mmCIF file of N, CA, C and O in Angstrom:
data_model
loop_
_atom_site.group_PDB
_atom_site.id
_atom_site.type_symbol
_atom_site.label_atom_id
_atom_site.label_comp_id
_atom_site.label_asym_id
_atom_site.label_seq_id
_atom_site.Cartn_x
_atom_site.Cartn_y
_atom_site.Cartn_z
ATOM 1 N N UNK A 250 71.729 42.650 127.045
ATOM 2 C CA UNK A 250 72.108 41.245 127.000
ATOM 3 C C UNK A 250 73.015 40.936 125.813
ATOM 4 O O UNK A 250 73.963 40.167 125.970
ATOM 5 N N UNK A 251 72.790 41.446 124.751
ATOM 6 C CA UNK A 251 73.635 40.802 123.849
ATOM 7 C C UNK A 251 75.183 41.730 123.462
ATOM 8 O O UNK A 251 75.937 41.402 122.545
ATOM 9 N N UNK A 252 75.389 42.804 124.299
ATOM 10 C CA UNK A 252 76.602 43.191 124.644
ATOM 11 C C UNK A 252 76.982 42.472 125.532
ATOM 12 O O UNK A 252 77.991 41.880 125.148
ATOM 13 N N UNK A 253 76.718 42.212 126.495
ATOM 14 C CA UNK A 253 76.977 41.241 127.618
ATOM 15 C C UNK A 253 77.686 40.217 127.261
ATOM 16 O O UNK A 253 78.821 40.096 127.722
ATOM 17 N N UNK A 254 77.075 39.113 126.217
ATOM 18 C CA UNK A 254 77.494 38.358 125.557
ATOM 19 C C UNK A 254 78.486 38.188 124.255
ATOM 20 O O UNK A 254 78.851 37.216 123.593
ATOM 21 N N UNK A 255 78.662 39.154 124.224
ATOM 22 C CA UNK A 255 79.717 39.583 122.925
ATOM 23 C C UNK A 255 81.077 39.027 122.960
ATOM 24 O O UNK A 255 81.680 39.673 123.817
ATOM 25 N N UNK A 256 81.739 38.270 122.520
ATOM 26 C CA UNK A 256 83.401 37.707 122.631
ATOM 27 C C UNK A 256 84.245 38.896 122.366
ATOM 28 O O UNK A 256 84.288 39.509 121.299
ATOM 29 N N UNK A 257 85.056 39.217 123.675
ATOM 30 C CA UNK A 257 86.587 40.505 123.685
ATOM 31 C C UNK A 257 87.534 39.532 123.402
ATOM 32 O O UNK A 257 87.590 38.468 124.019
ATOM 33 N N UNK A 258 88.357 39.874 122.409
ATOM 34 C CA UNK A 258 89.739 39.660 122.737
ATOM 35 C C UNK A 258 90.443 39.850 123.678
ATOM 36 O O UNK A 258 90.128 40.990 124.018
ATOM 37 N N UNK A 259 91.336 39.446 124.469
ATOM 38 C CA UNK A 259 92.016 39.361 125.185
ATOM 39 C C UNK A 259 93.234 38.865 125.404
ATOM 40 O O UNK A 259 93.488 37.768 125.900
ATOM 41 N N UNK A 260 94.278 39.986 124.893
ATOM 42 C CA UNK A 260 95.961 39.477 124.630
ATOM 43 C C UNK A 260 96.447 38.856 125.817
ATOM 44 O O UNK A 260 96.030 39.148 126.938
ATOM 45 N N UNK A 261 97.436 37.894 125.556
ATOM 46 C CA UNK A 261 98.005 37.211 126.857
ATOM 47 C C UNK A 261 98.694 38.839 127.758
ATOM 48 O O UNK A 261 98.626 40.061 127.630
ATOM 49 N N UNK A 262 99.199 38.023 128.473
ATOM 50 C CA UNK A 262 99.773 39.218 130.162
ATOM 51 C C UNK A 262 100.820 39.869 129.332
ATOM 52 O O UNK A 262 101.081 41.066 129.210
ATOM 53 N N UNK A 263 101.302 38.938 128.848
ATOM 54 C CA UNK A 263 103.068 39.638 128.590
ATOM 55 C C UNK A 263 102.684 40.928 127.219
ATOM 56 O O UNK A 263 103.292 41.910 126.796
ATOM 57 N N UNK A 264 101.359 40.264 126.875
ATOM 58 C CA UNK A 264 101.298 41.815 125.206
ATOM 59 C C UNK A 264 100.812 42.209 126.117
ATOM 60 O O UNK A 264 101.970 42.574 126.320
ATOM 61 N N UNK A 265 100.083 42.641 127.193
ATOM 62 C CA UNK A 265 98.929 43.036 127.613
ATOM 63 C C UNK A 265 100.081 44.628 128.225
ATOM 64 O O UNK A 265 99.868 45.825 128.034
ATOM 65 N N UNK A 266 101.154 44.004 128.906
ATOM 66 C CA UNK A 266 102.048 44.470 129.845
ATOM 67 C C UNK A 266 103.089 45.594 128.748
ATOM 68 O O UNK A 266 103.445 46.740 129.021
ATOM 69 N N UNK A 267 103.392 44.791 127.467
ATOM 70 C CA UNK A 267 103.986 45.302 126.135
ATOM 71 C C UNK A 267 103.575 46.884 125.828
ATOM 72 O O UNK A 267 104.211 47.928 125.681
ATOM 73 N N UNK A 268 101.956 46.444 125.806
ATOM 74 C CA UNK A 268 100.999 48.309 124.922
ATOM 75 C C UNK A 268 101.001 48.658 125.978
ATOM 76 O O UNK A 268 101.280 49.854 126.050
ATOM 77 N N UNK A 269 100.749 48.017 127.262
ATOM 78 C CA UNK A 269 101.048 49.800 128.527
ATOM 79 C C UNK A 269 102.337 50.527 128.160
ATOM 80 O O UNK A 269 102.472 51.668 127.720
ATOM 81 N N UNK A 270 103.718 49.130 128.587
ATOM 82 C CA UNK A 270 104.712 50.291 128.222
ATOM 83 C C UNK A 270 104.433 50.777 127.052
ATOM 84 O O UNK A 270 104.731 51.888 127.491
ATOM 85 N N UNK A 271 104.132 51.006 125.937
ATOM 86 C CA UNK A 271 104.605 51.246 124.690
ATOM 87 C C UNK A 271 103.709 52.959 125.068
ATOM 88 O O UNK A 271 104.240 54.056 124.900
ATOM 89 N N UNK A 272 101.973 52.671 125.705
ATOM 90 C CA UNK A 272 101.268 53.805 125.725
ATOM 91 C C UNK A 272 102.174 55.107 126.653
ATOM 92 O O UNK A 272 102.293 56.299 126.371
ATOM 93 N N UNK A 273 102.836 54.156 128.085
ATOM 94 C CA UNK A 273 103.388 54.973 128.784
ATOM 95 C C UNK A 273 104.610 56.003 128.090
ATOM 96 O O UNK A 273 105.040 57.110 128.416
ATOM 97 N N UNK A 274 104.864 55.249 127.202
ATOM 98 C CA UNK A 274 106.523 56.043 126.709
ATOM 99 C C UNK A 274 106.119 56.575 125.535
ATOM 100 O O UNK A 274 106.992 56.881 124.722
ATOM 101 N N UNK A 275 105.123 56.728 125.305
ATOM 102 C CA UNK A 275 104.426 57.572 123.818
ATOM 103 C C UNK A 275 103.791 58.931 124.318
ATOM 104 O O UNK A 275 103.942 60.127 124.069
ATOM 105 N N UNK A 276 102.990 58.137 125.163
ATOM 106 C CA UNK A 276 102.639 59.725 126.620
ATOM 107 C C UNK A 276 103.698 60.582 127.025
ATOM 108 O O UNK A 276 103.755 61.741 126.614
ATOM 109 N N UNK A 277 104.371 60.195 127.645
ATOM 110 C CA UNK A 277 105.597 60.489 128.160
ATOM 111 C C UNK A 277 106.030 60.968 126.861
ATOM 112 O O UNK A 277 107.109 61.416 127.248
ATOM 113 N N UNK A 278 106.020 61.211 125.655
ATOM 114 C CA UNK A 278 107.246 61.819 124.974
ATOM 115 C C UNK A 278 106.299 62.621 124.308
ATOM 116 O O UNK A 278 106.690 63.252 123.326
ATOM 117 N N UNK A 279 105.119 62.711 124.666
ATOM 118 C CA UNK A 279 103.816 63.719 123.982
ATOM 119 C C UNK A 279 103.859 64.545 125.258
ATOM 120 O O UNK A 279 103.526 65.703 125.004
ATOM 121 N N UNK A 280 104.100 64.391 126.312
ATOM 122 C CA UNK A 280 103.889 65.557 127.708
ATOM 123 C C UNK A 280 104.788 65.978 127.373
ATOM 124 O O UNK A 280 104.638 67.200 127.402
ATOM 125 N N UNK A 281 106.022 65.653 126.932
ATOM 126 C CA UNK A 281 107.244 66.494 126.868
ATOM 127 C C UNK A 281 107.431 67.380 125.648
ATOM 128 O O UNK A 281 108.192 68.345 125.727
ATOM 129 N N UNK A 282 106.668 67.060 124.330
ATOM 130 C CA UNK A 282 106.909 67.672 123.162
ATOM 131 C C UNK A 282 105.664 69.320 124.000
ATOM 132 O O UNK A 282 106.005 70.487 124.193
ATOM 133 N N UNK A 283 104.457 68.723 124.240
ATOM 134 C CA UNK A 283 103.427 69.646 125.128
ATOM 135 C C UNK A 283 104.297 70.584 125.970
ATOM 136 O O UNK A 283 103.983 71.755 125.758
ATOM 137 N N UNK A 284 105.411 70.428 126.967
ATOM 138 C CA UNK A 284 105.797 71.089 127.786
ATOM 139 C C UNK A 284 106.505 72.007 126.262
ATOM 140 O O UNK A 284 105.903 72.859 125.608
ATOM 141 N N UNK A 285 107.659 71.589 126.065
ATOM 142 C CA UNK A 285 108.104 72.714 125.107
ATOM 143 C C UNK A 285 107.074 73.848 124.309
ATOM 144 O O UNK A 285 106.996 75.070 124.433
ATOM 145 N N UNK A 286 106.302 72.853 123.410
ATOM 146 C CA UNK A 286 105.295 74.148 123.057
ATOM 147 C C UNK A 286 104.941 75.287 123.747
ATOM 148 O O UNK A 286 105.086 76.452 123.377
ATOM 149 N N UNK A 287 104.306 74.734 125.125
ATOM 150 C CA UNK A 287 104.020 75.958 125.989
ATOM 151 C C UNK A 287 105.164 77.142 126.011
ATOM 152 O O UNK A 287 105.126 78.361 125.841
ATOM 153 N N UNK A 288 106.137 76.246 126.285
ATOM 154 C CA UNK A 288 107.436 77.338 127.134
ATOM 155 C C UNK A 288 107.896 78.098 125.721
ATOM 156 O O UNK A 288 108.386 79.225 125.790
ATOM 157 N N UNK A 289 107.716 77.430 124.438
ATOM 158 C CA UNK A 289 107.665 78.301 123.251
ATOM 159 C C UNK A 289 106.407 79.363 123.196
ATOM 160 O O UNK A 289 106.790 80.461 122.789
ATOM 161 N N UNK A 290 105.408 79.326 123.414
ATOM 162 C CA UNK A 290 104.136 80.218 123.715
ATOM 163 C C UNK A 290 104.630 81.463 124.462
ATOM 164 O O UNK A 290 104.694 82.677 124.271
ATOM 165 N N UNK A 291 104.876 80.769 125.195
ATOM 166 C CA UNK A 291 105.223 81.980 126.497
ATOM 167 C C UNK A 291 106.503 83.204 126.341
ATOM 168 O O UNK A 291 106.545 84.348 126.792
ATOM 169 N N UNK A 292 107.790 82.203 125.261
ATOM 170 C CA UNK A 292 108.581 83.246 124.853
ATOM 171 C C UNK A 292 108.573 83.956 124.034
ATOM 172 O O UNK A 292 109.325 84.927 123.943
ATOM 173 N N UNK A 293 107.211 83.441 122.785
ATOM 174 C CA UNK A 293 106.731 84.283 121.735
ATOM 175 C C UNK A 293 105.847 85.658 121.909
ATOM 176 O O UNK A 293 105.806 86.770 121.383
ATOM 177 N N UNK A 294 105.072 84.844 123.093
ATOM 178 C CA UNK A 294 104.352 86.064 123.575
ATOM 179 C C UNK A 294 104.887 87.301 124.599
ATOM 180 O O UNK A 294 104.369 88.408 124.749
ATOM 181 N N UNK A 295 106.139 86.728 125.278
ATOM 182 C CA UNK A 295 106.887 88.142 125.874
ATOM 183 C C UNK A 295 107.620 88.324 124.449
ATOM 184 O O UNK A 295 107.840 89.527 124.311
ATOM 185 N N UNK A 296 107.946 87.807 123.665
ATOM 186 C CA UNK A 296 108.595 88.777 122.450
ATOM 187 C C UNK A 296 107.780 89.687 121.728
ATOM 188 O O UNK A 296 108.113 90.872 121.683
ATOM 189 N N UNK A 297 106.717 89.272 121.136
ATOM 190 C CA UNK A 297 105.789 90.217 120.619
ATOM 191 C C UNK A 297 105.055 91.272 121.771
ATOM 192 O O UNK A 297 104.628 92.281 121.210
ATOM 193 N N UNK A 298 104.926 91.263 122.571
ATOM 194 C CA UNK A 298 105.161 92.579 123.825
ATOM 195 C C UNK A 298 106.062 93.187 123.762
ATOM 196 O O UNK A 298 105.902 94.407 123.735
ATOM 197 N N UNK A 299 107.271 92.702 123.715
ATOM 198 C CA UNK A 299 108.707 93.502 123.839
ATOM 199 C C UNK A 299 108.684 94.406 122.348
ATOM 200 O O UNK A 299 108.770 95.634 122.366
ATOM 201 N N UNK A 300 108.565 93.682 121.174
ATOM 202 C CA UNK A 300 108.389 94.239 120.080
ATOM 203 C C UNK A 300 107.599 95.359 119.639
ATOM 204 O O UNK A 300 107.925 96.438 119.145
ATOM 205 N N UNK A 301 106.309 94.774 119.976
ATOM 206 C CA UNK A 301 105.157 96.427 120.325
ATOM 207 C C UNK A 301 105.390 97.317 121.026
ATOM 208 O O UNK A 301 105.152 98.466 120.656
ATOM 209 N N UNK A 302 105.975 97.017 122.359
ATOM 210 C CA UNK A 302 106.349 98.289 123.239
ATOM 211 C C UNK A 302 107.477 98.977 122.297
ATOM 212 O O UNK A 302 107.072 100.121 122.093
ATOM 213 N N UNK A 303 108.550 98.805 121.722
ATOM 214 C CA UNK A 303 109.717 99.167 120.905
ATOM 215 C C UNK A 303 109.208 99.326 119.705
ATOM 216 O O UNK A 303 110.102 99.445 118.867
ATOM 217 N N UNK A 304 108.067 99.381 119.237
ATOM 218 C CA UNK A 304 107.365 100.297 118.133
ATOM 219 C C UNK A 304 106.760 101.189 118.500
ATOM 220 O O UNK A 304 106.990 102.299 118.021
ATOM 221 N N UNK A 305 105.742 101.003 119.515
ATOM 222 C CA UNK A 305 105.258 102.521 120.227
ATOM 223 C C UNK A 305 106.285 103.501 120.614
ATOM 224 O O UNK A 305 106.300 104.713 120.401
ATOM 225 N N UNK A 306 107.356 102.572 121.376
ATOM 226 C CA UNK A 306 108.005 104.103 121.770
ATOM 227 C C UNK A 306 109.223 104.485 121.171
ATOM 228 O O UNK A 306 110.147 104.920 121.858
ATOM 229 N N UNK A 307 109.316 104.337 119.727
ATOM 230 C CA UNK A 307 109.736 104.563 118.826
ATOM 231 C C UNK A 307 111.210 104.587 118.690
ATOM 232 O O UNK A 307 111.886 105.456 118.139
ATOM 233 N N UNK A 308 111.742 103.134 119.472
ATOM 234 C CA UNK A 308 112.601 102.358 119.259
ATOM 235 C C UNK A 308 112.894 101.663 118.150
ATOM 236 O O UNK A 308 114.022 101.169 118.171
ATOM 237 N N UNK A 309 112.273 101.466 117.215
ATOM 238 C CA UNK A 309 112.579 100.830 115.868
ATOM 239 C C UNK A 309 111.449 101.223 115.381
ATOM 240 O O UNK A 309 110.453 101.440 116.072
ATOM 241 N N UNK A 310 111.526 101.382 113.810
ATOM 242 C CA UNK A 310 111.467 102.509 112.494
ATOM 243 C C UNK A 310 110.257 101.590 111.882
ATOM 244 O O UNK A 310 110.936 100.924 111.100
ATOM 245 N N UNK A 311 108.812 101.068 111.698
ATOM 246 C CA UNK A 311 108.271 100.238 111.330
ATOM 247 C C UNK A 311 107.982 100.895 109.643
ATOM 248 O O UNK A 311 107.485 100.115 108.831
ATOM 249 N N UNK A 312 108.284 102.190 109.237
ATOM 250 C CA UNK A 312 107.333 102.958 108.269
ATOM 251 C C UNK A 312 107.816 102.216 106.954
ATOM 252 O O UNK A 312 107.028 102.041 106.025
ATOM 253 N N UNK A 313 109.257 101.744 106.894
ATOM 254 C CA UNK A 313 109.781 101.156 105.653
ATOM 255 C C UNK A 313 110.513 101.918 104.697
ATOM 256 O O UNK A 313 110.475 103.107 105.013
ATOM 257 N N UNK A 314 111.138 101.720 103.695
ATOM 258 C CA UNK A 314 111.919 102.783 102.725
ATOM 259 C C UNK A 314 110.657 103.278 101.833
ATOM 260 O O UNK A 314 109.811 102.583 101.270
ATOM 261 N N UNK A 315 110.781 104.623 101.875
ATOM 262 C CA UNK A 315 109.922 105.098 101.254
ATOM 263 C C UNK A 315 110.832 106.141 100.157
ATOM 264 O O UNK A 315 110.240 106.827 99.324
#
């Protein structure tokens, strides 16, 4: 009961309509920063494959100047 009764604020239509867009186009530019990361993931991780295979098979010199 006494949540029930509790006073919400409640912005008029036009703010109300304002923070959707604002949430939608903040989302929207967080899915897109998200998409890159991945597609950065994915080219780091075929590089460091490519790199290990070309140390095993003794394509490049890892031992250093000695």
């Amino acid at each position: 009961n006494t949540i029930g009764n509790a006073p919400v604020a409640l912005p008029p239509p036009e703010e109300q309509a304002a923070i959707a867009a604002t949430l939608d186009r903040e989302t929207a530019r967080i899915d897109t920063l998200i998409g890159k990361v991945k597609q950065s993931i994915t080219l780091l991780k075929e590089r460091r494959s490519a790199f290990i295979t070309a140390a095993v098979t003794g394509q490049i010199d890892l031992r250093g100047e000695q």
